[in-house]
């Protein structure tokens, strides 16, 4: 986001030694008290009025998430045009990797104050109680989320693609109440990466202010292909021929991809209206 022109004030929701796919993790899951203390500092210095966007991703404690809702409401009272982008990180591939106690908070408290929501297939199924076995199912699930408040819902990855592609499905409610809905293939890379959801959400926030939703998604996917291709190439070189790259070797090559983040040029499949 900083590379794309945004000044970012980052607040940790967890303070971990490493991401959660490593075999061991050290650190703390922050709770509402720590967030309140930080926000009080911003408030007391008159700084809360300066924000144009809020982006949330991995949150480990439901009290922290509930306090985030209070912060969103306060920020929107100060700036009614503030855009809240929520990545409701809970799990993937049919399993939770955060506490399941986060689910009702996301569903009942976060969605009504969010503007843009970017769940994966597992997460939107959890949020709506609807299983997705087709694009039609996905559209129906996104309608449930729209009804709670967000104007843009993007399922960042589904299992509805083919052997070579995941399928992203997007739905955007325009100011006149009509919808733009489309699907877009995302080429599959032969590795398991961590942090792709964070990358998607931050890139989407930045590009959605510079382009319409279709072009923004294309820029996001193009950038991600740059980053993941570079990451996998470097990981294979580190692992050595015939060896499978490990978590450390597959850490996303973000700094090395700075020019591609600024100006993504990798061709991506065209979006298809649905």
mmCIF file of C-alpha atoms in Angstrom:
data_model
loop_
_atom_site.group_PDB
_atom_site.id
_atom_site.type_symbol
_atom_site.label_atom_id
_atom_site.label_comp_id
_atom_site.label_asym_id
_atom_site.label_seq_id
_atom_site.Cartn_x
_atom_site.Cartn_y
_atom_site.Cartn_z
ATOM 1 C CA UNK A 1 0.000 0.000 0.000
ATOM 2 C CA UNK A 2 2.840 2.390 0.737
ATOM 3 C CA UNK A 3 4.400 1.605 -2.638
ATOM 4 C CA UNK A 4 1.070 2.530 -4.249
ATOM 5 C CA UNK A 5 0.950 5.890 -2.509
ATOM 6 C CA UNK A 6 -0.724 5.369 0.864
ATOM 7 C CA UNK A 7 0.596 6.492 4.222
ATOM 8 C CA UNK A 8 -0.098 3.514 6.500
ATOM 9 C CA UNK A 9 -0.411 3.404 10.285
ATOM 10 C CA UNK A 10 -0.151 -0.270 11.195
ATOM 11 C CA UNK A 11 -1.598 -1.776 14.373
ATOM 12 C CA UNK A 12 -0.729 -5.379 15.155
ATOM 13 C CA UNK A 13 -3.593 -7.658 16.153
ATOM 14 C CA UNK A 14 -1.079 -10.355 17.018
ATOM 15 C CA UNK A 15 2.632 -10.157 17.762
ATOM 16 C CA UNK A 16 3.948 -13.463 16.427
ATOM 17 C CA UNK A 17 7.468 -14.641 15.738
ATOM 18 C CA UNK A 18 6.365 -15.975 12.364
ATOM 19 C CA UNK A 19 3.205 -16.899 10.469
ATOM 20 C CA UNK A 20 1.021 -19.779 11.574
ATOM 21 C CA UNK A 21 2.113 -22.360 8.988
ATOM 22 C CA UNK A 22 5.470 -22.816 10.689
ATOM 23 C CA UNK A 23 5.555 -25.719 13.176
ATOM 24 C CA UNK A 24 6.225 -23.415 16.147
ATOM 25 C CA UNK A 25 4.931 -19.924 17.011
ATOM 26 C CA UNK A 26 5.974 -17.551 19.761
ATOM 27 C CA UNK A 27 4.268 -14.333 20.731
ATOM 28 C CA UNK A 28 1.003 -12.834 21.869
ATOM 29 C CA UNK A 29 -2.570 -12.483 20.675
ATOM 30 C CA UNK A 30 -3.553 -8.910 21.458
ATOM 31 C CA UNK A 31 -6.899 -8.181 23.108
ATOM 32 C CA UNK A 32 -9.280 -5.236 23.167
ATOM 33 C CA UNK A 33 -7.393 -3.430 25.935
ATOM 34 C CA UNK A 34 -4.260 -3.033 23.815
ATOM 35 C CA UNK A 35 -6.290 -1.705 20.877
ATOM 36 C CA UNK A 36 -8.190 0.722 23.126
ATOM 37 C CA UNK A 37 -4.921 2.090 24.494
ATOM 38 C CA UNK A 38 -3.522 2.725 21.013
ATOM 39 C CA UNK A 39 -6.724 4.332 19.744
ATOM 40 C CA UNK A 40 -6.919 6.520 22.858
ATOM 41 C CA UNK A 41 -3.481 7.868 21.993
ATOM 42 C CA UNK A 42 -4.604 8.711 18.471
ATOM 43 C CA UNK A 43 -7.833 10.249 19.773
ATOM 44 C CA UNK A 44 -6.122 12.389 22.390
ATOM 45 C CA UNK A 45 -3.818 13.830 19.733
ATOM 46 C CA UNK A 46 -6.691 14.576 17.341
ATOM 47 C CA UNK A 47 -5.420 12.075 14.786
ATOM 48 C CA UNK A 48 -8.491 9.900 14.208
ATOM 49 C CA UNK A 49 -9.984 12.365 11.741
ATOM 50 C CA UNK A 50 -7.161 11.922 9.219
ATOM 51 C CA UNK A 51 -7.985 8.394 8.049
ATOM 52 C CA UNK A 52 -9.514 7.622 4.644
ATOM 53 C CA UNK A 53 -9.415 3.805 4.839
ATOM 54 C CA UNK A 54 -9.264 0.978 7.343
ATOM 55 C CA UNK A 55 -8.040 -2.492 6.422
ATOM 56 C CA UNK A 56 -8.262 -5.502 8.725
ATOM 57 C CA UNK A 57 -6.913 -9.006 8.218
ATOM 58 C CA UNK A 58 -5.787 -11.685 10.668
ATOM 59 C CA UNK A 59 -7.270 -11.085 14.124
ATOM 60 C CA UNK A 60 -6.774 -13.650 16.849
ATOM 61 C CA UNK A 61 -9.158 -12.577 19.620
ATOM 62 C CA UNK A 62 -12.923 -11.870 19.439
ATOM 63 C CA UNK A 63 -12.695 -8.977 21.926
ATOM 64 C CA UNK A 64 -10.123 -7.272 19.666
ATOM 65 C CA UNK A 65 -12.459 -7.778 16.708
ATOM 66 C CA UNK A 66 -15.419 -6.328 18.615
ATOM 67 C CA UNK A 67 -13.344 -3.300 19.587
ATOM 68 C CA UNK A 68 -12.402 -2.930 15.911
ATOM 69 C CA UNK A 69 -16.110 -2.512 15.136
ATOM 70 C CA UNK A 70 -16.285 0.322 17.663
ATOM 71 C CA UNK A 71 -13.242 1.942 16.035
ATOM 72 C CA UNK A 72 -14.828 1.670 12.574
ATOM 73 C CA UNK A 73 -17.972 3.380 13.810
ATOM 74 C CA UNK A 74 -15.975 6.195 15.403
ATOM 75 C CA UNK A 75 -13.851 6.692 12.282
ATOM 76 C CA UNK A 76 -16.929 6.779 10.056
ATOM 77 C CA UNK A 77 -18.586 9.324 12.338
ATOM 78 C CA UNK A 78 -15.532 11.541 11.841
ATOM 79 C CA UNK A 79 -15.257 10.791 8.113
ATOM 80 C CA UNK A 80 -18.449 9.421 6.509
ATOM 81 C CA UNK A 81 -16.476 8.659 3.332
ATOM 82 C CA UNK A 82 -14.047 6.319 5.082
ATOM 83 C CA UNK A 83 -13.823 2.934 3.348
ATOM 84 C CA UNK A 84 -13.468 -0.170 5.501
ATOM 85 C CA UNK A 85 -11.967 -3.191 3.728
ATOM 86 C CA UNK A 86 -12.355 -6.416 5.686
ATOM 87 C CA UNK A 87 -10.549 -9.672 5.030
ATOM 88 C CA UNK A 88 -12.451 -11.971 7.435
ATOM 89 C CA UNK A 89 -9.547 -14.318 8.058
ATOM 90 C CA UNK A 90 -10.794 -17.516 9.653
ATOM 91 C CA UNK A 91 -9.595 -20.491 7.641
ATOM 92 C CA UNK A 92 -9.400 -22.217 4.276
ATOM 93 C CA UNK A 93 -9.836 -25.575 2.593
ATOM 94 C CA UNK A 94 -12.626 -26.588 4.955
ATOM 95 C CA UNK A 95 -10.965 -25.854 8.288
ATOM 96 C CA UNK A 96 -10.536 -23.007 10.748
ATOM 97 C CA UNK A 97 -7.048 -21.810 11.633
ATOM 98 C CA UNK A 98 -8.352 -19.094 13.964
ATOM 99 C CA UNK A 99 -10.783 -19.427 16.853
ATOM 100 C CA UNK A 100 -14.319 -20.262 15.711
ATOM 101 C CA UNK A 101 -15.558 -17.677 18.225
ATOM 102 C CA UNK A 102 -14.618 -15.022 15.661
ATOM 103 C CA UNK A 103 -17.307 -16.202 13.229
ATOM 104 C CA UNK A 104 -20.413 -14.689 14.906
ATOM 105 C CA UNK A 105 -18.563 -11.400 15.431
ATOM 106 C CA UNK A 106 -17.649 -11.177 11.756
ATOM 107 C CA UNK A 107 -21.136 -12.232 10.666
ATOM 108 C CA UNK A 108 -23.248 -10.129 13.016
ATOM 109 C CA UNK A 109 -21.080 -7.124 13.896
ATOM 110 C CA UNK A 110 -18.354 -6.632 11.291
ATOM 111 C CA UNK A 111 -20.257 -7.143 8.036
ATOM 112 C CA UNK A 112 -22.805 -4.380 8.794
ATOM 113 C CA UNK A 113 -20.024 -1.778 9.059
ATOM 114 C CA UNK A 114 -17.786 -3.058 6.239
ATOM 115 C CA UNK A 115 -17.715 -1.593 2.733
ATOM 116 C CA UNK A 116 -15.567 -4.162 0.920
ATOM 117 C CA UNK A 117 -15.298 -7.792 2.038
ATOM 118 C CA UNK A 118 -12.811 -10.280 0.580
ATOM 119 C CA UNK A 119 -13.428 -13.790 1.988
ATOM 120 C CA UNK A 120 -12.248 -17.017 0.424
ATOM 121 C CA UNK A 121 -14.752 -19.772 -0.352
ATOM 122 C CA UNK A 122 -14.581 -21.398 3.078
ATOM 123 C CA UNK A 123 -15.017 -18.069 4.847
ATOM 124 C CA UNK A 124 -18.061 -16.920 2.865
ATOM 125 C CA UNK A 125 -19.652 -20.336 3.366
ATOM 126 C CA UNK A 126 -19.174 -19.888 7.113
ATOM 127 C CA UNK A 127 -20.461 -16.302 7.074
ATOM 128 C CA UNK A 128 -23.628 -17.150 5.141
ATOM 129 C CA UNK A 129 -24.313 -20.798 5.996
ATOM 130 C CA UNK A 130 -24.458 -21.529 2.250
ATOM 131 C CA UNK A 131 -22.350 -24.203 0.580
ATOM 132 C CA UNK A 132 -20.890 -23.212 -2.772
ATOM 133 C CA UNK A 133 -20.862 -25.808 -5.527
ATOM 134 C CA UNK A 134 -21.506 -23.492 -8.480
ATOM 135 C CA UNK A 135 -21.171 -19.877 -9.574
ATOM 136 C CA UNK A 136 -24.902 -19.474 -8.924
ATOM 137 C CA UNK A 137 -24.359 -20.628 -5.328
ATOM 138 C CA UNK A 138 -21.548 -18.094 -4.989
ATOM 139 C CA UNK A 139 -23.747 -15.253 -6.256
ATOM 140 C CA UNK A 140 -26.472 -16.216 -3.780
ATOM 141 C CA UNK A 141 -23.959 -16.238 -0.920
ATOM 142 C CA UNK A 142 -22.664 -12.821 -1.970
ATOM 143 C CA UNK A 143 -26.236 -11.502 -1.983
ATOM 144 C CA UNK A 144 -26.524 -12.495 1.679
ATOM 145 C CA UNK A 145 -23.390 -10.499 2.469
ATOM 146 C CA UNK A 146 -24.584 -7.508 0.411
ATOM 147 C CA UNK A 147 -27.825 -7.503 2.396
ATOM 148 C CA UNK A 148 -25.819 -6.994 5.594
ATOM 149 C CA UNK A 149 -24.201 -3.830 4.216
ATOM 150 C CA UNK A 150 -21.018 -4.194 2.106
ATOM 151 C CA UNK A 151 -21.216 -2.783 -1.420
ATOM 152 C CA UNK A 152 -18.402 -4.977 -2.731
ATOM 153 C CA UNK A 153 -17.944 -8.697 -2.091
ATOM 154 C CA UNK A 154 -15.102 -10.608 -3.709
ATOM 155 C CA UNK A 155 -14.584 -14.316 -3.138
ATOM 156 C CA UNK A 156 -10.850 -14.277 -3.612
ATOM 157 C CA UNK A 157 -10.529 -17.961 -4.477
ATOM 158 C CA UNK A 158 -12.974 -20.774 -5.097
ATOM 159 C CA UNK A 159 -12.652 -24.409 -6.090
ATOM 160 C CA UNK A 160 -14.897 -23.799 -9.103
ATOM 161 C CA UNK A 161 -12.041 -23.371 -11.555
ATOM 162 C CA UNK A 162 -10.104 -26.108 -13.349
ATOM 163 C CA UNK A 163 -6.827 -27.907 -12.753
ATOM 164 C CA UNK A 164 -4.836 -24.884 -13.888
ATOM 165 C CA UNK A 165 -6.905 -22.073 -12.396
ATOM 166 C CA UNK A 166 -8.722 -20.954 -9.270
ATOM 167 C CA UNK A 167 -11.817 -18.846 -9.832
ATOM 168 C CA UNK A 168 -12.330 -15.437 -8.265
ATOM 169 C CA UNK A 169 -15.933 -14.215 -8.171
ATOM 170 C CA UNK A 170 -16.840 -10.560 -7.579
ATOM 171 C CA UNK A 171 -20.024 -8.609 -6.962
ATOM 172 C CA UNK A 172 -20.174 -4.810 -6.713
ATOM 173 C CA UNK A 173 -23.303 -2.788 -5.937
ATOM 174 C CA UNK A 174 -23.187 0.562 -7.715
ATOM 175 C CA UNK A 175 -24.654 3.790 -6.388
ATOM 176 C CA UNK A 176 -27.850 3.341 -8.419
ATOM 177 C CA UNK A 177 -28.478 -0.068 -6.842
ATOM 178 C CA UNK A 178 -27.502 -2.112 -9.903
ATOM 179 C CA UNK A 179 -24.778 -4.764 -9.719
ATOM 180 C CA UNK A 180 -21.583 -5.557 -11.578
ATOM 181 C CA UNK A 181 -20.813 -9.255 -11.237
ATOM 182 C CA UNK A 182 -17.975 -11.139 -12.883
ATOM 183 C CA UNK A 183 -15.632 -14.071 -12.540
ATOM 184 C CA UNK A 184 -11.933 -14.216 -13.313
ATOM 185 C CA UNK A 185 -9.495 -17.087 -13.515
ATOM 186 C CA UNK A 186 -6.373 -17.026 -11.367
ATOM 187 C CA UNK A 187 -3.526 -19.245 -12.625
ATOM 188 C CA UNK A 188 -2.491 -21.841 -10.048
ATOM 189 C CA UNK A 189 1.106 -21.920 -8.830
ATOM 190 C CA UNK A 190 2.625 -25.232 -7.757
ATOM 191 C CA UNK A 191 3.145 -24.324 -4.094
ATOM 192 C CA UNK A 192 1.298 -23.385 -0.908
ATOM 193 C CA UNK A 193 1.909 -19.726 -0.063
ATOM 194 C CA UNK A 194 1.031 -17.814 3.097
ATOM 195 C CA UNK A 195 -0.013 -14.179 3.012
ATOM 196 C CA UNK A 196 -1.718 -14.166 -0.372
ATOM 197 C CA UNK A 197 -5.010 -13.033 1.184
ATOM 198 C CA UNK A 198 -3.274 -10.116 2.894
ATOM 199 C CA UNK A 199 -1.616 -9.180 -0.380
ATOM 200 C CA UNK A 200 -4.908 -9.402 -2.277
ATOM 201 C CA UNK A 201 -6.781 -7.206 0.207
ATOM 202 C CA UNK A 202 -4.131 -4.488 0.397
ATOM 203 C CA UNK A 203 -3.702 -4.339 -3.374
ATOM 204 C CA UNK A 204 -7.460 -4.222 -3.873
ATOM 205 C CA UNK A 205 -7.820 -1.303 -1.462
ATOM 206 C CA UNK A 206 -5.166 0.631 -3.357
ATOM 207 C CA UNK A 207 -6.308 -0.154 -6.899
ATOM 208 C CA UNK A 208 -10.032 0.251 -6.213
ATOM 209 C CA UNK A 209 -9.372 3.946 -5.602
ATOM 210 C CA UNK A 210 -7.597 4.259 -8.950
ATOM 211 C CA UNK A 211 -9.788 2.163 -11.277
ATOM 212 C CA UNK A 212 -13.190 0.500 -11.631
ATOM 213 C CA UNK A 213 -13.682 -2.824 -9.912
ATOM 214 C CA UNK A 214 -12.868 -4.989 -12.953
ATOM 215 C CA UNK A 215 -9.636 -3.192 -13.737
ATOM 216 C CA UNK A 216 -8.712 -3.124 -10.055
ATOM 217 C CA UNK A 217 -9.100 -6.907 -9.788
ATOM 218 C CA UNK A 218 -7.033 -7.429 -12.940
ATOM 219 C CA UNK A 219 -4.250 -5.265 -11.482
ATOM 220 C CA UNK A 220 -4.403 -7.242 -8.248
ATOM 221 C CA UNK A 221 -4.206 -10.624 -9.980
ATOM 222 C CA UNK A 222 -1.408 -9.438 -12.275
ATOM 223 C CA UNK A 223 0.634 -8.207 -9.318
ATOM 224 C CA UNK A 224 0.079 -11.425 -7.415
ATOM 225 C CA UNK A 225 1.257 -13.507 -10.370
ATOM 226 C CA UNK A 226 4.439 -11.442 -10.477
ATOM 227 C CA UNK A 227 5.035 -11.936 -6.750
ATOM 228 C CA UNK A 228 4.167 -15.636 -6.599
ATOM 229 C CA UNK A 229 6.155 -16.546 -9.713
ATOM 230 C CA UNK A 230 9.220 -14.748 -8.359
ATOM 231 C CA UNK A 231 8.723 -16.306 -4.912
ATOM 232 C CA UNK A 232 8.439 -19.849 -6.267
ATOM 233 C CA UNK A 233 11.486 -19.447 -8.508
ATOM 234 C CA UNK A 234 13.589 -18.191 -5.599
ATOM 235 C CA UNK A 235 12.238 -20.909 -3.270
ATOM 236 C CA UNK A 236 13.140 -23.688 -5.703
ATOM 237 C CA UNK A 237 16.652 -22.296 -6.060
ATOM 238 C CA UNK A 238 17.056 -22.195 -2.268
ATOM 239 C CA UNK A 239 15.639 -25.701 -1.806
ATOM 240 C CA UNK A 240 17.845 -27.235 -4.469
ATOM 241 C CA UNK A 241 16.922 -29.527 -7.310
ATOM 242 C CA UNK A 242 14.482 -32.270 -6.372
ATOM 243 C CA UNK A 243 13.648 -30.774 -2.950
ATOM 244 C CA UNK A 244 10.318 -29.272 -1.923
ATOM 245 C CA UNK A 245 10.597 -25.654 -0.715
ATOM 246 C CA UNK A 246 9.753 -25.086 2.949
ATOM 247 C CA UNK A 247 7.864 -22.263 4.708
ATOM 248 C CA UNK A 248 10.901 -20.054 5.085
ATOM 249 C CA UNK A 249 11.885 -20.411 1.448
ATOM 250 C CA UNK A 250 8.324 -19.601 0.331
ATOM 251 C CA UNK A 251 8.098 -16.284 2.198
ATOM 252 C CA UNK A 252 6.625 -13.835 -0.322
ATOM 253 C CA UNK A 253 9.209 -11.862 -2.291
ATOM 254 C CA UNK A 254 7.551 -8.478 -1.768
ATOM 255 C CA UNK A 255 10.584 -6.193 -1.629
ATOM 256 C CA UNK A 256 12.034 -7.880 -4.695
ATOM 257 C CA UNK A 257 8.728 -7.250 -6.501
ATOM 258 C CA UNK A 258 8.425 -3.533 -5.766
ATOM 259 C CA UNK A 259 8.468 -2.471 -9.425
ATOM 260 C CA UNK A 260 5.796 -5.036 -10.282
ATOM 261 C CA UNK A 261 3.631 -3.777 -7.416
ATOM 262 C CA UNK A 262 3.932 -0.258 -8.809
ATOM 263 C CA UNK A 263 3.262 -1.276 -12.419
ATOM 264 C CA UNK A 264 1.902 -4.822 -12.888
ATOM 265 C CA UNK A 265 2.331 -6.073 -16.447
ATOM 266 C CA UNK A 266 1.720 -9.838 -16.297
ATOM 267 C CA UNK A 267 -1.202 -10.654 -18.636
ATOM 268 C CA UNK A 268 -4.173 -12.211 -16.826
ATOM 269 C CA UNK A 269 -7.338 -13.932 -18.105
ATOM 270 C CA UNK A 270 -10.112 -11.493 -18.958
ATOM 271 C CA UNK A 271 -13.011 -11.103 -16.551
ATOM 272 C CA UNK A 272 -16.277 -12.709 -17.605
ATOM 273 C CA UNK A 273 -19.620 -11.147 -16.680
ATOM 274 C CA UNK A 274 -22.039 -13.346 -14.762
#
